[in-house]
Each structure stands twice: as C-alpha cells, then as structure tokens.
Coordinates of C-alpha atoms in Angstrom, one line a residue:
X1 CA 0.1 -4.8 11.3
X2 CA 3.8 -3.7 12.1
X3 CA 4.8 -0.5 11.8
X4 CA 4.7 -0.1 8.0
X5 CA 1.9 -2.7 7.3
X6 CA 0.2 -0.9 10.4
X7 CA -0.3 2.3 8.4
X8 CA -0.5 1.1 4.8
X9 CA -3.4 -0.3 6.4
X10 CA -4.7 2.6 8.4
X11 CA -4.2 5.2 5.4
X12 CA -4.0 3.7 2.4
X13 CA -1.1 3.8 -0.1
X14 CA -1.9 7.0 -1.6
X15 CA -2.1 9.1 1.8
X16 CA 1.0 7.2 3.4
X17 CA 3.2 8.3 0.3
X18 CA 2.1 11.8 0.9
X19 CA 2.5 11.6 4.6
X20 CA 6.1 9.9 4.3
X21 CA 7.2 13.3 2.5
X22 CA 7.6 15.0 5.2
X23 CA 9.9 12.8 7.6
X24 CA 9.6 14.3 10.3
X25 CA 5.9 14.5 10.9
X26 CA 5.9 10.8 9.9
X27 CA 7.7 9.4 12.3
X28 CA 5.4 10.1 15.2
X29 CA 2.8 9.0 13.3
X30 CA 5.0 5.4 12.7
X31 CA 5.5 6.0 16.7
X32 CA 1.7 5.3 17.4
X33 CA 1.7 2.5 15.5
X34 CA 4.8 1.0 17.0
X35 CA 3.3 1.6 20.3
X36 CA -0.1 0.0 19.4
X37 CA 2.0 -3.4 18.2
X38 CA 4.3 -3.2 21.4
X39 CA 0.8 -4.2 22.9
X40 CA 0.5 -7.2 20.9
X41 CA 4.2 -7.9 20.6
X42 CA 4.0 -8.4 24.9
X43 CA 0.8 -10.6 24.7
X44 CA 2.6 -12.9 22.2
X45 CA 5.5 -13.2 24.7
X46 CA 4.0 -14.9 27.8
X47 CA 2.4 -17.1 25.2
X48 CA 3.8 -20.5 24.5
X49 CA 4.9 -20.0 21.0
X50 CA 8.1 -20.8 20.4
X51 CA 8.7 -18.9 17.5
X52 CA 7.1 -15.5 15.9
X53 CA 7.3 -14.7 12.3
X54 CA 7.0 -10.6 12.3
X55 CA 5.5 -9.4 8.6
X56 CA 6.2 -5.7 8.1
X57 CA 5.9 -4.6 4.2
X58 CA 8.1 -2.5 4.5
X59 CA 9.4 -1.9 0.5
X60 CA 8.3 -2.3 -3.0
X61 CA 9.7 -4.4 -5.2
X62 CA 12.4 -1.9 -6.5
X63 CA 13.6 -1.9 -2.7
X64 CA 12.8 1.6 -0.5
X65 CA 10.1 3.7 -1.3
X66 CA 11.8 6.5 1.6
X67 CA 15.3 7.2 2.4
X68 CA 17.3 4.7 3.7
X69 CA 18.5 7.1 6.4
X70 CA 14.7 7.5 7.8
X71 CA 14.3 3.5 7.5
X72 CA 17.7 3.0 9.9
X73 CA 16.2 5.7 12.3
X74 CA 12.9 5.9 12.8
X75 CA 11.7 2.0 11.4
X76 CA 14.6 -0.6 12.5
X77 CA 15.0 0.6 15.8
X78 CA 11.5 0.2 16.5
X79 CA 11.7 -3.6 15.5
X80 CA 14.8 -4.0 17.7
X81 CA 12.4 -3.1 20.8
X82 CA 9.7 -5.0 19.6
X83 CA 11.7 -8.0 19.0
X84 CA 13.4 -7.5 21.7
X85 CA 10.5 -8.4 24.0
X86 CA 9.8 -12.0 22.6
X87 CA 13.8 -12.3 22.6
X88 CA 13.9 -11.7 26.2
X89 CA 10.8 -14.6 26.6
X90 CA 13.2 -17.2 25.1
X91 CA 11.3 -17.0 21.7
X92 CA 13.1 -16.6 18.0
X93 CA 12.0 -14.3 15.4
X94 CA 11.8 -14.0 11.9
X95 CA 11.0 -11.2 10.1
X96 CA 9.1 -11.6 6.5
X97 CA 8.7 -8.8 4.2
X98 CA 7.5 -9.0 0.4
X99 CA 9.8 -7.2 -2.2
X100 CA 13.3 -6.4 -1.8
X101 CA 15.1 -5.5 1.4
X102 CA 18.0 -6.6 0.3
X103 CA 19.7 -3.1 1.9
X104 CA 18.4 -3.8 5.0
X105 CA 19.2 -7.2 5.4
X106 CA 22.1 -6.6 7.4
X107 CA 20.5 -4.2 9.3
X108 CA 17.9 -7.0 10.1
X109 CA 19.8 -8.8 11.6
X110 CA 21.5 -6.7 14.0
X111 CA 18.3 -5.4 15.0
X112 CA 18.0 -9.2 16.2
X113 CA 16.0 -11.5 13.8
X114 CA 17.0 -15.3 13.8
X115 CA 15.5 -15.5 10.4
X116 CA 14.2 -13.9 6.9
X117 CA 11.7 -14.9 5.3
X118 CA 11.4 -13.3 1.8
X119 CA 10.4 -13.6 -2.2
X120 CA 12.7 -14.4 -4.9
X121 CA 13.3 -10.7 -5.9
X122 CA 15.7 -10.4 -2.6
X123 CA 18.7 -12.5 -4.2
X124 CA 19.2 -15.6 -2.6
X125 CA 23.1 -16.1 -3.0
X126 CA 24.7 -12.8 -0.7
X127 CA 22.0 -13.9 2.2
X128 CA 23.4 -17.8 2.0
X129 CA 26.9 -16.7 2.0
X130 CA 26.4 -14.3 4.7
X131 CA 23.9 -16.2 7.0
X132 CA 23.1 -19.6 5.8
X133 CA 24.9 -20.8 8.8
X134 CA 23.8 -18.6 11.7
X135 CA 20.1 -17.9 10.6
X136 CA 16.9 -19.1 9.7
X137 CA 16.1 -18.6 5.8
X138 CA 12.7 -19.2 4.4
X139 CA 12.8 -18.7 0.8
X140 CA 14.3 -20.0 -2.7
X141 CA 14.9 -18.9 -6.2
X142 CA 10.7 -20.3 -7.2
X143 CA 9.0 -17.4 -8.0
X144 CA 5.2 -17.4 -7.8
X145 CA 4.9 -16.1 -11.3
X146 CA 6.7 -19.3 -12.8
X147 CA 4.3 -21.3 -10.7
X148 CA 1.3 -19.6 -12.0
X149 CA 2.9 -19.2 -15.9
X150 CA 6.0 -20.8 -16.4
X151 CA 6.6 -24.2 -17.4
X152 CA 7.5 -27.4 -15.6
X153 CA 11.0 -27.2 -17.4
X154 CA 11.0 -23.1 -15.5
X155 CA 9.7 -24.5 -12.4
X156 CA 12.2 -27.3 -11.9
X157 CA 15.3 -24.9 -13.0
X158 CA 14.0 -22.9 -10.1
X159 CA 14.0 -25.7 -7.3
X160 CA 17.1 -27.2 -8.5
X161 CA 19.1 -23.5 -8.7
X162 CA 17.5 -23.1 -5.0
X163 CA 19.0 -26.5 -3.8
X164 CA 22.7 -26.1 -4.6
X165 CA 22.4 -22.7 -2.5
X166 CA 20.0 -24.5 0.5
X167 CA 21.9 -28.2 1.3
X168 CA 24.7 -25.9 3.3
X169 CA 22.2 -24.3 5.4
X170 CA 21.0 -25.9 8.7
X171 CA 18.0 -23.5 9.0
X172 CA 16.7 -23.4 5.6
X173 CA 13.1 -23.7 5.1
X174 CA 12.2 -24.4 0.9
X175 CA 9.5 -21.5 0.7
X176 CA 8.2 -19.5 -2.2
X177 CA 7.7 -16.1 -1.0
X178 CA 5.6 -16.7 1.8
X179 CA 2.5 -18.2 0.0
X180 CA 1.8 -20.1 -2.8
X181 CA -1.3 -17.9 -4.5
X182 CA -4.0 -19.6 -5.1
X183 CA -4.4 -18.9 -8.7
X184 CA -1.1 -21.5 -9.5
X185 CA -2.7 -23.9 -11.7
X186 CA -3.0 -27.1 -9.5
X187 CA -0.8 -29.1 -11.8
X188 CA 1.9 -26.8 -11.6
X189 CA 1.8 -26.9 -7.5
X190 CA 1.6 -30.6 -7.6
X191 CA 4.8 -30.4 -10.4
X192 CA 6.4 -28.0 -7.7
X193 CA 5.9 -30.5 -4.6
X194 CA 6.9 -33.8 -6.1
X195 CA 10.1 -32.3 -7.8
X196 CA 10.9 -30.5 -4.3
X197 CA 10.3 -34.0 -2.6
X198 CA 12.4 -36.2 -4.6
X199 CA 15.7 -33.8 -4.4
X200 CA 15.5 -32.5 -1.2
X201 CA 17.7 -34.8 0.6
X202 CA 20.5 -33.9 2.8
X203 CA 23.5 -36.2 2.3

C-alpha cells in the first residue's frame, strides 16, 4: 500500500481528509508509510521480477484532492526513492493509479516510471503524443462503465477510437483501467475481446 493507498488504508477516507488539512503534520505521517514500503520496495528488488507495476491511489476522479504543491513535495519524491531502488536492480516500473493524474503525469515520469497505467478519465491523446514512444502505456479510451452498460455499438467506438491513438506506440498495452469488474455482463466482455482481436494488428 504505497504511500497514499498505505494510509487510505490505515485510516480510512474520512480521517485521512481531516489529517491531510494540516500539511505539515501529514507529511510525517506519509513518511512512515514511505518507510514501511521502502521495506518491500528492497525485497522486490533482489527478486527476479523483471518488471513492478507500483499502485498508489493517489487522486479522485476530479484529479487532486490536496495541493498540488504538497503532491510535488512531500509524495513524488518519495516514489523517485522508491523506484529508484528496483531502477538500480535492472527492473522497469510502472506506476498505476485510478482517477485522473493527468497533472502529474509529467511529474511521473521524471520521478522515473517507464510506464502508466491508468483509466479512461486520464485523456489518452496528450500522454500518446508526449510518451507513446519512450514509455510504457497501459490503457485506452474503453471505459468500464460502457462495458458494464453501454452497448456493443459504444463498446466498439471505444476500441476503435483507442486504436488509431495505440498502432504508433511500441509499448502500448490495450487495458481498460486496470481491471475489468466483474459485474460486465459476460456478453459484453466476450464483444470487447473478439472486437479487440480482430483489429489489433500492427501493419
């Protein structure tokens, strides 16, 4: 549980909102829990995994829920030493958060991920034209919600939009979110997969 993550799920929402108003008493708290993961970051290291997706939930889906200012001090930095770690081991890393972190985006990648992985309310098209040629992407324009209540005609408009952005990018992985939920009617998911089959095709 990654910094954020780490203390939604030590505290709860209700008591991390309150704690997050006053910055500076949070970030020590945030401190302890990027010094528990630290532990865990090391271990995965002298593993053999070549590759380490970190998950930190970080924002809601209308983006920050704190300043941006205490994100690019007292959160980013802490992933850049994290990451750092399996960086040094020869290993890649991609960072997955739900919602939108499209602010921080750039600021992800300096702090040294190889990848995003991300949901459909982070627009697709500024991270393609930015980094669909030097980074991993694991995403696309599918939204779970069209799985689970849209229509074949919806869910095919969504693969198809996500395709003209994707064939350009060496490192894109066809993702929606990162999970499929497992209330997406079955039909829907088999729609989804055979659609996604028959079009995706490098030329």
């Amino acid at each position: 549980k990654t910094i954020i993550s780490g203390a939604i799920d030590a505290f709860g929402w209700d008591m991390l909102l309150e704690a997050a108003a006053d910055r500076r008493k949070f970030e020590p708290v945030l401190d302890s829990i990027f010094r528990l993961s630290m532990h865990h970051f090391k271990a995965w290291a002298k593993t053999s995994a070549p590759v380490f997706i970190c998950h930190d939930d970080f924002v809601w889906s209308e983006g920050p829920f704190m300043y941006p200012d205490f994100y690019r001090r007292a959160i980013i930095p802490r992933y850049r030493d994290l990451w750092k770690v399996l960086r040094d081991a020869g290993k890649k890393v991609l960072f997955c958060s739900d919602a939108n972190f499209s602010m921080f985006v750039d600021d992800i990648a300096e702090a040294g991920a190889h990848g995003f992985i991300f949901e459909p309310m982070l627009p697709l098209e500024p991270v393609v034209e930015k980094y669909g040629k030097t980074h991993v992407i694991v995403s696309s324009k599918v939204d779970a919600r069209t799985l689970t209540f849209g229509t074949k005609e919806e869910i095919r408009a969504e693969i198809d939009a996500t395709l003209k952005l994707a064939m350009d990018c060496p490192g894109f992985m066809f993702a929606v979110g990162n999970h499929i939920p497992s209330n997406v009617p079955v039909e829907n998911a088999l729609f989804y997969f055979d659609h996604l089959r028959r079009r995706w095709k490098r030329e």
